[in-house]
PDB file of C-alpha atoms in Angstrom:
ATOM      1  CA  UNK L   9      -0.021   0.007   0.018  1.00  0.00           C
ATOM      2  CA  UNK L  10       0.988   3.635  -0.471  1.00  0.00           C
ATOM      3  CA  UNK L  11       2.169   5.786   2.350  1.00  0.00           C
ATOM      4  CA  UNK L  12       3.283   9.405   2.608  1.00  0.00           C
ATOM      5  CA  UNK L  13       5.798  10.611   5.176  1.00  0.00           C
ATOM      6  CA  UNK L  14       6.333  14.231   6.055  1.00  0.00           C
ATOM      7  CA  UNK L  15       8.806  15.643   8.612  1.00  0.00           C
ATOM      8  CA  UNK L  16       9.319  17.245  10.954  1.00  0.00           C
ATOM      9  CA  UNK L  17       5.969  17.420  12.647  1.00  0.00           C
ATOM     10  CA  UNK L  18       6.702  20.724  14.300  1.00  0.00           C
ATOM     11  CA  UNK L  19       9.348  23.366  13.834  1.00  0.00           C
ATOM     12  CA  UNK L  20      10.221  26.672  15.471  1.00  0.00           C
ATOM     13  CA  UNK L  21      12.585  28.836  13.428  1.00  0.00           C
ATOM     14  CA  UNK L  22      13.888  32.387  13.886  1.00  0.00           C
ATOM     15  CA  UNK L  23      13.249  35.011  11.230  1.00  0.00           C
ATOM     16  CA  UNK L  24      15.895  34.906   8.535  1.00  0.00           C
ATOM     17  CA  UNK L  25      16.833  31.344   9.040  1.00  0.00           C
ATOM     18  CA  UNK L  26      16.644  28.749   6.210  1.00  0.00           C
ATOM     19  CA  UNK L  27      13.928  26.075   5.935  1.00  0.00           C
ATOM     20  CA  UNK L  28      13.864  22.550   4.561  1.00  0.00           C
ATOM     21  CA  UNK L  29      10.763  20.334   4.825  1.00  0.00           C
ATOM     22  CA  UNK L  30      10.836  16.904   3.301  1.00  0.00           C
ATOM     23  CA  UNK L  31       8.029  14.648   2.011  1.00  0.00           C
ATOM     24  CA  UNK L  32       8.484  11.081   0.608  1.00  0.00           C
ATOM     25  CA  UNK L  33       5.942   8.727  -0.842  1.00  0.00           C
ATOM     26  CA  UNK L  34       6.226   4.929  -0.786  1.00  0.00           C
ATOM     27  CA  UNK L  35       4.434   2.269  -2.736  1.00  0.00           C
ATOM     28  CA  UNK L  36       3.804   4.144  -6.006  1.00  0.00           C
ATOM     29  CA  UNK L  37       5.733   5.555  -8.897  1.00  0.00           C
ATOM     30  CA  UNK L  38       5.521   8.849 -10.822  1.00  0.00           C
ATOM     31  CA  UNK L  39       3.067  10.458  -8.397  1.00  0.00           C
ATOM     32  CA  UNK L  40       1.845  14.014  -8.684  1.00  0.00           C
ATOM     33  CA  UNK L  41       3.160  15.815  -5.576  1.00  0.00           C
ATOM     34  CA  UNK L  42       1.867  18.944  -3.833  1.00  0.00           C
ATOM     35  CA  UNK L  43       2.738  21.381  -1.145  1.00  0.00           C
ATOM     36  CA  UNK L  44      -0.130  23.234   0.553  1.00  0.00           C
ATOM     37  CA  UNK L  45      -0.140  25.737   3.328  1.00  0.00           C
ATOM     38  CA  UNK L  46      -3.013  26.208   5.763  1.00  0.00           C
ATOM     39  CA  UNK L  47      -3.002  29.419   7.721  1.00  0.00           C
ATOM     40  CA  UNK L  48      -4.954  29.706  10.943  1.00  0.00           C
ATOM     41  CA  UNK L  49      -8.686  29.935  10.270  1.00  0.00           C
ATOM     42  CA  UNK L  50      -8.208  29.799   6.514  1.00  0.00           C
ATOM     43  CA  UNK L  51      -8.416  27.289   3.761  1.00  0.00           C
ATOM     44  CA  UNK L  52      -5.701  25.339   2.050  1.00  0.00           C
ATOM     45  CA  UNK L  53      -3.506  27.283  -0.350  1.00  0.00           C
ATOM     46  CA  UNK L  54      -1.629  25.416  -2.991  1.00  0.00           C
ATOM     47  CA  UNK L  55       2.034  26.436  -3.071  1.00  0.00           C
ATOM     48  CA  UNK L  56       3.693  24.063  -5.510  1.00  0.00           C
ATOM     49  CA  UNK L  57       2.951  20.948  -7.516  1.00  0.00           C
ATOM     50  CA  UNK L  58       5.104  18.582  -9.512  1.00  0.00           C
ATOM     51  CA  UNK L  59       4.180  16.051 -12.180  1.00  0.00           C
ATOM     52  CA  UNK L  60       7.657  14.633 -12.476  1.00  0.00           C
ATOM     53  CA  UNK L  61      11.357  14.856 -11.412  1.00  0.00           C
ATOM     54  CA  UNK L  62      12.622  18.343 -11.808  1.00  0.00           C
ATOM     55  CA  UNK L  63       9.182  19.649 -12.856  1.00  0.00           C
ATOM     56  CA  UNK L  64       7.873  22.305 -10.422  1.00  0.00           C
ATOM     57  CA  UNK L  65       4.923  24.635 -10.883  1.00  0.00           C
ATOM     58  CA  UNK L  66       4.564  27.535  -8.479  1.00  0.00           C
ATOM     59  CA  UNK L  67       1.173  28.850  -7.647  1.00  0.00           C
ATOM     60  CA  UNK L  68       1.989  31.757  -5.396  1.00  0.00           C
ATOM     61  CA  UNK L  69       4.924  34.190  -5.690  1.00  0.00           C
ATOM     62  CA  UNK L  70       6.653  34.047  -2.322  1.00  0.00           C
ATOM     63  CA  UNK L  71       9.654  33.384  -0.125  1.00  0.00           C
ATOM     64  CA  UNK L  72       9.532  29.609  -0.713  1.00  0.00           C
ATOM     65  CA  UNK L  73      10.803  27.186  -3.324  1.00  0.00           C
ATOM     66  CA  UNK L  74      10.282  23.516  -4.010  1.00  0.00           C
ATOM     67  CA  UNK L  75      12.421  20.791  -5.547  1.00  0.00           C
ATOM     68  CA  UNK L  76      11.874  17.189  -6.635  1.00  0.00           C
ATOM     69  CA  UNK L  77      15.269  15.514  -6.708  1.00  0.00           C
ATOM     70  CA  UNK L  78      13.831  11.991  -6.864  1.00  0.00           C
ATOM     71  CA  UNK L  79      10.577  10.509  -8.218  1.00  0.00           C
ATOM     72  CA  UNK L  80       8.984  10.157  -4.724  1.00  0.00           C
ATOM     73  CA  UNK L  81      10.689  12.938  -2.877  1.00  0.00           C
ATOM     74  CA  UNK L  82       9.444  16.544  -2.565  1.00  0.00           C
ATOM     75  CA  UNK L  83      11.277  19.289  -0.674  1.00  0.00           C
ATOM     76  CA  UNK L  84      10.025  22.684   0.405  1.00  0.00           C
ATOM     77  CA  UNK L  85      12.718  25.269   1.125  1.00  0.00           C
ATOM     78  CA  UNK L  86      13.372  28.836   1.973  1.00  0.00           C
ATOM     79  CA  UNK L  87      16.664  30.724   2.231  1.00  0.00           C
ATOM     80  CA  UNK L  88      15.352  33.283   4.734  1.00  0.00           C
ATOM     81  CA  UNK L  89      12.110  32.722   6.602  1.00  0.00           C
ATOM     82  CA  UNK L  90       9.638  35.591   7.271  1.00  0.00           C
ATOM     83  CA  UNK L  91       7.093  35.836  10.079  1.00  0.00           C
ATOM     84  CA  UNK L  92       4.440  35.463   7.508  1.00  0.00           C
ATOM     85  CA  UNK L  93       5.710  31.993   6.571  1.00  0.00           C
ATOM     86  CA  UNK L  94       4.307  30.616   9.783  1.00  0.00           C
ATOM     87  CA  UNK L  95       1.541  28.069   9.174  1.00  0.00           C
ATOM     88  CA  UNK L  96       0.652  24.422   8.742  1.00  0.00           C
ATOM     89  CA  UNK L  97       2.361  22.817   5.721  1.00  0.00           C
ATOM     90  CA  UNK L  98       0.861  19.757   4.056  1.00  0.00           C
ATOM     91  CA  UNK L  99       2.396  17.526   1.459  1.00  0.00           C
ATOM     92  CA  UNK L 100       0.039  15.443  -0.721  1.00  0.00           C
ATOM     93  CA  UNK L 101       0.240  12.974  -3.592  1.00  0.00           C
ATOM     94  CA  UNK L 102      -2.078  11.637  -6.207  1.00  0.00           C
ATOM     95  CA  UNK L 103      -1.924   9.445  -9.229  1.00  0.00           C
ATOM     96  CA  UNK L 104      -2.490  10.881 -12.662  1.00  0.00           C
ATOM     97  CA  UNK L 105      -5.604  12.765 -13.600  1.00  0.00           C
ATOM     98  CA  UNK L 106      -8.702  11.787 -11.704  1.00  0.00           C
ATOM     99  CA  UNK L 107      -7.329   9.657  -8.846  1.00  0.00           C
ATOM    100  CA  UNK L 108      -7.661  10.185  -5.140  1.00  0.00           C
ATOM    101  CA  UNK L 109      -5.321  12.540  -3.288  1.00  0.00           C
ATOM    102  CA  UNK L 110      -3.657  11.623   0.005  1.00  0.00           C
ATOM    103  CA  UNK L 111      -2.089  13.927   2.548  1.00  0.00           C
ATOM    104  CA  UNK L 112       0.741  13.679   5.023  1.00  0.00           C
ATOM    105  CA  UNK L 113       0.345  14.570   8.684  1.00  0.00           C
ATOM    106  CA  UNK L 114       1.626  18.083   8.210  1.00  0.00           C
ATOM    107  CA  UNK L 115       4.324  20.300   9.676  1.00  0.00           C
ATOM    108  CA  UNK L 116       3.499  23.073  12.076  1.00  0.00           C
ATOM    109  CA  UNK L 117       6.004  25.903  11.343  1.00  0.00           C
ATOM    110  CA  UNK L 118       6.284  28.808  13.695  1.00  0.00           C
ATOM    111  CA  UNK L 119       8.630  31.629  12.741  1.00  0.00           C
ATOM    112  CA  UNK L 120       9.683  33.715  15.695  1.00  0.00           C
TER     113      UNK L 120
ATOM    114  CA  UNK Q  12     -10.984  30.743 -11.492  1.00  0.00           C
ATOM    115  CA  UNK Q  13     -12.543  27.945  -9.548  1.00  0.00           C
ATOM    116  CA  UNK Q  14     -14.010  28.870  -6.180  1.00  0.00           C
ATOM    117  CA  UNK Q  15     -15.321  26.416  -3.643  1.00  0.00           C
ATOM    118  CA  UNK Q  16     -17.696  27.391  -0.881  1.00  0.00           C
ATOM    119  CA  UNK Q  17     -18.766  25.349   2.116  1.00  0.00           C
ATOM    120  CA  UNK Q  18     -21.881  26.119   4.199  1.00  0.00           C
ATOM    121  CA  UNK Q  19     -22.247  26.217   7.154  1.00  0.00           C
ATOM    122  CA  UNK Q  20     -18.802  27.175   8.530  1.00  0.00           C
ATOM    123  CA  UNK Q  21     -19.679  25.489  11.750  1.00  0.00           C
ATOM    124  CA  UNK Q  22     -22.289  23.094  12.910  1.00  0.00           C
ATOM    125  CA  UNK Q  23     -23.169  21.616  16.285  1.00  0.00           C
ATOM    126  CA  UNK Q  24     -25.587  18.713  16.582  1.00  0.00           C
ATOM    127  CA  UNK Q  25     -26.592  16.170  19.302  1.00  0.00           C
ATOM    128  CA  UNK Q  26     -25.368  12.647  18.951  1.00  0.00           C
ATOM    129  CA  UNK Q  27     -27.527  10.418  16.741  1.00  0.00           C
ATOM    130  CA  UNK Q  28     -28.698  13.117  14.366  1.00  0.00           C
ATOM    131  CA  UNK Q  29     -28.402  12.779  10.606  1.00  0.00           C
ATOM    132  CA  UNK Q  30     -26.766  15.794   9.049  1.00  0.00           C
ATOM    133  CA  UNK Q  31     -25.807  17.307   5.670  1.00  0.00           C
ATOM    134  CA  UNK Q  32     -22.779  19.350   4.825  1.00  0.00           C
ATOM    135  CA  UNK Q  33     -22.842  21.460   1.658  1.00  0.00           C
ATOM    136  CA  UNK Q  34     -20.236  22.298  -0.890  1.00  0.00           C
ATOM    137  CA  UNK Q  35     -20.614  24.411  -4.011  1.00  0.00           C
ATOM    138  CA  UNK Q  36     -18.139  25.193  -6.788  1.00  0.00           C
ATOM    139  CA  UNK Q  37     -18.253  27.788  -9.624  1.00  0.00           C
ATOM    140  CA  UNK Q  38     -16.719  25.877 -12.531  1.00  0.00           C
ATOM    141  CA  UNK Q  39     -18.414  22.613 -13.525  1.00  0.00           C
ATOM    142  CA  UNK Q  40     -15.446  21.439 -15.608  1.00  0.00           C
ATOM    143  CA  UNK Q  41     -14.028  19.105 -12.985  1.00  0.00           C
ATOM    144  CA  UNK Q  42     -12.344  15.798 -12.947  1.00  0.00           C
ATOM    145  CA  UNK Q  43     -13.635  14.781  -9.493  1.00  0.00           C
ATOM    146  CA  UNK Q  44     -14.655  15.995  -6.079  1.00  0.00           C
ATOM    147  CA  UNK Q  45     -13.158  14.749  -2.870  1.00  0.00           C
ATOM    148  CA  UNK Q  46     -14.307  15.037   0.743  1.00  0.00           C
ATOM    149  CA  UNK Q  47     -11.779  15.098   3.528  1.00  0.00           C
ATOM    150  CA  UNK Q  48     -11.810  15.096   7.302  1.00  0.00           C
ATOM    151  CA  UNK Q  49      -9.264  17.011   9.373  1.00  0.00           C
ATOM    152  CA  UNK Q  50      -8.788  16.611  13.087  1.00  0.00           C
ATOM    153  CA  UNK Q  51      -7.201  19.496  15.017  1.00  0.00           C
ATOM    154  CA  UNK Q  52      -3.435  19.756  14.290  1.00  0.00           C
ATOM    155  CA  UNK Q  53      -3.547  16.829  11.884  1.00  0.00           C
ATOM    156  CA  UNK Q  54      -3.340  16.162   8.210  1.00  0.00           C
ATOM    157  CA  UNK Q  55      -6.320  15.441   5.924  1.00  0.00           C
ATOM    158  CA  UNK Q  56      -7.947  12.067   5.747  1.00  0.00           C
ATOM    159  CA  UNK Q  57      -9.735  11.202   2.510  1.00  0.00           C
ATOM    160  CA  UNK Q  58     -13.321  10.171   3.045  1.00  0.00           C
ATOM    161  CA  UNK Q  59     -14.861   9.855  -0.415  1.00  0.00           C
ATOM    162  CA  UNK Q  60     -13.970  10.518  -3.988  1.00  0.00           C
ATOM    163  CA  UNK Q  61     -16.609  11.169  -6.646  1.00  0.00           C
ATOM    164  CA  UNK Q  62     -15.608  11.139 -10.268  1.00  0.00           C
ATOM    165  CA  UNK Q  63     -17.228  13.704 -12.516  1.00  0.00           C
ATOM    166  CA  UNK Q  64     -19.320  10.984 -14.202  1.00  0.00           C
ATOM    167  CA  UNK Q  65     -20.714   9.714 -10.924  1.00  0.00           C
ATOM    168  CA  UNK Q  66     -23.704  10.954  -8.914  1.00  0.00           C
ATOM    169  CA  UNK Q  67     -22.837   9.576  -5.494  1.00  0.00           C
ATOM    170  CA  UNK Q  68     -20.446   7.492  -3.356  1.00  0.00           C
ATOM    171  CA  UNK Q  69     -21.057   5.724  -0.100  1.00  0.00           C
ATOM    172  CA  UNK Q  70     -18.766   4.572   2.672  1.00  0.00           C
ATOM    173  CA  UNK Q  71     -20.297   3.271   5.862  1.00  0.00           C
ATOM    174  CA  UNK Q  72     -22.411   6.056   7.389  1.00  0.00           C
ATOM    175  CA  UNK Q  73     -21.229   8.539   4.826  1.00  0.00           C
ATOM    176  CA  UNK Q  74     -22.858   9.369   1.534  1.00  0.00           C
ATOM    177  CA  UNK Q  75     -21.585  11.982  -0.866  1.00  0.00           C
ATOM    178  CA  UNK Q  76     -23.548  13.284  -3.856  1.00  0.00           C
ATOM    179  CA  UNK Q  77     -22.539  15.314  -6.834  1.00  0.00           C
ATOM    180  CA  UNK Q  78     -24.537  17.479  -9.119  1.00  0.00           C
ATOM    181  CA  UNK Q  79     -21.928  18.787 -11.528  1.00  0.00           C
ATOM    182  CA  UNK Q  80     -24.309  20.870 -13.628  1.00  0.00           C
ATOM    183  CA  UNK Q  81     -25.432  22.931 -10.623  1.00  0.00           C
ATOM    184  CA  UNK Q  82     -22.003  22.946  -9.040  1.00  0.00           C
ATOM    185  CA  UNK Q  83     -23.073  21.270  -5.803  1.00  0.00           C
ATOM    186  CA  UNK Q  84     -22.099  18.442  -3.561  1.00  0.00           C
ATOM    187  CA  UNK Q  85     -23.389  17.244  -0.250  1.00  0.00           C
ATOM    188  CA  UNK Q  86     -21.963  14.991   2.405  1.00  0.00           C
ATOM    189  CA  UNK Q  87     -24.616  13.126   4.377  1.00  0.00           C
ATOM    190  CA  UNK Q  88     -23.577  11.713   7.710  1.00  0.00           C
ATOM    191  CA  UNK Q  89     -25.976   9.263   9.278  1.00  0.00           C
ATOM    192  CA  UNK Q  90     -26.446   8.646  12.963  1.00  0.00           C
ATOM    193  CA  UNK Q  91     -23.665  11.085  13.969  1.00  0.00           C
ATOM    194  CA  UNK Q  92     -21.302  10.233  16.832  1.00  0.00           C
ATOM    195  CA  UNK Q  93     -18.989  12.348  18.927  1.00  0.00           C
ATOM    196  CA  UNK Q  94     -16.050  10.753  17.054  1.00  0.00           C
ATOM    197  CA  UNK Q  95     -17.332  12.444  13.882  1.00  0.00           C
ATOM    198  CA  UNK Q  96     -16.346  15.792  15.377  1.00  0.00           C
ATOM    199  CA  UNK Q  97     -13.804  17.349  13.022  1.00  0.00           C
ATOM    200  CA  UNK Q  98     -13.470  19.834  10.141  1.00  0.00           C
ATOM    201  CA  UNK Q  99     -14.877  18.549   6.829  1.00  0.00           C
ATOM    202  CA  UNK Q 100     -13.282  19.821   3.659  1.00  0.00           C
ATOM    203  CA  UNK Q 101     -14.420  19.408   0.041  1.00  0.00           C
ATOM    204  CA  UNK Q 102     -12.073  19.887  -2.845  1.00  0.00           C
ATOM    205  CA  UNK Q 103     -12.449  19.777  -6.608  1.00  0.00           C
ATOM    206  CA  UNK Q 104      -9.869  18.827  -9.215  1.00  0.00           C
ATOM    207  CA  UNK Q 105     -10.391  20.920 -12.353  1.00  0.00           C
ATOM    208  CA  UNK Q 106      -9.890  19.723 -15.878  1.00  0.00           C
ATOM    209  CA  UNK Q 107      -7.237  22.249 -17.000  1.00  0.00           C
ATOM    210  CA  UNK Q 108      -5.032  22.034 -13.921  1.00  0.00           C
ATOM    211  CA  UNK Q 109      -3.967  19.070 -11.889  1.00  0.00           C
ATOM    212  CA  UNK Q 110      -4.402  20.364  -8.375  1.00  0.00           C
ATOM    213  CA  UNK Q 111      -7.263  20.420  -5.852  1.00  0.00           C
ATOM    214  CA  UNK Q 112      -9.091  23.642  -4.997  1.00  0.00           C
ATOM    215  CA  UNK Q 113     -10.453  23.548  -1.449  1.00  0.00           C
ATOM    216  CA  UNK Q 114     -13.289  25.043   0.371  1.00  0.00           C
ATOM    217  CA  UNK Q 115     -12.748  26.583   3.811  1.00  0.00           C
ATOM    218  CA  UNK Q 116     -14.383  23.693   5.550  1.00  0.00           C
ATOM    219  CA  UNK Q 117     -17.283  23.036   7.954  1.00  0.00           C
ATOM    220  CA  UNK Q 118     -16.305  22.488  11.620  1.00  0.00           C
ATOM    221  CA  UNK Q 119     -18.588  19.820  12.979  1.00  0.00           C
ATOM    222  CA  UNK Q 120     -19.195  19.220  16.670  1.00  0.00           C
ATOM    223  CA  UNK Q 121     -21.311  16.235  17.699  1.00  0.00           C
ATOM    224  CA  UNK Q 122     -22.424  16.550  21.329  1.00  0.00           C
ATOM    225  CA  UNK Q 123     -22.738  13.449  23.468  1.00  0.00           C
TER     226      UNK Q 123
END
């Protein structure tokens, strides 16, 4: 069966520090991968999605970037965190086109 | 641009009641619609996936319907239990793009 791992679960980082969140999927190949952010009291905002290795689409201009170095690995990064980067970050995967999407357990990021 | 609306934003019911959560979307050109459950501080758990060609899906006490032409979906929960308390999110996958667009969710509280 397929599983998705996301870490760390919680993170407290100072303003201006770098960020690296990692997400890996097991049990499938060539998944579509997604990074979402959920701010307090708001809906999920799509940040990045990837349909293959090295293929990244950005949805929102911001302080973050994403990379997909391997088929089932998706990394969210920042060189310098802002206070506004605080939130709940969720990684997700799906098969091609009209298949079900599955989410990781999320990372709670607090920038102080 | 696809917009997804969920009404009500919050709902409180006594245990044992049947209830309906509503989801509406503005663009009927969708691949599918998916209902999720989110517990506080956790990731999203997929509940039901309805393909654009389907009218409804059932899983246990849950039944989701889809009326694509009117841009509406409902999630019916039968015989609600305190363990059903969570935020319920609906999301649509549009034909042109490969990602999900989410509503803001309905926070459900089932009182014992």
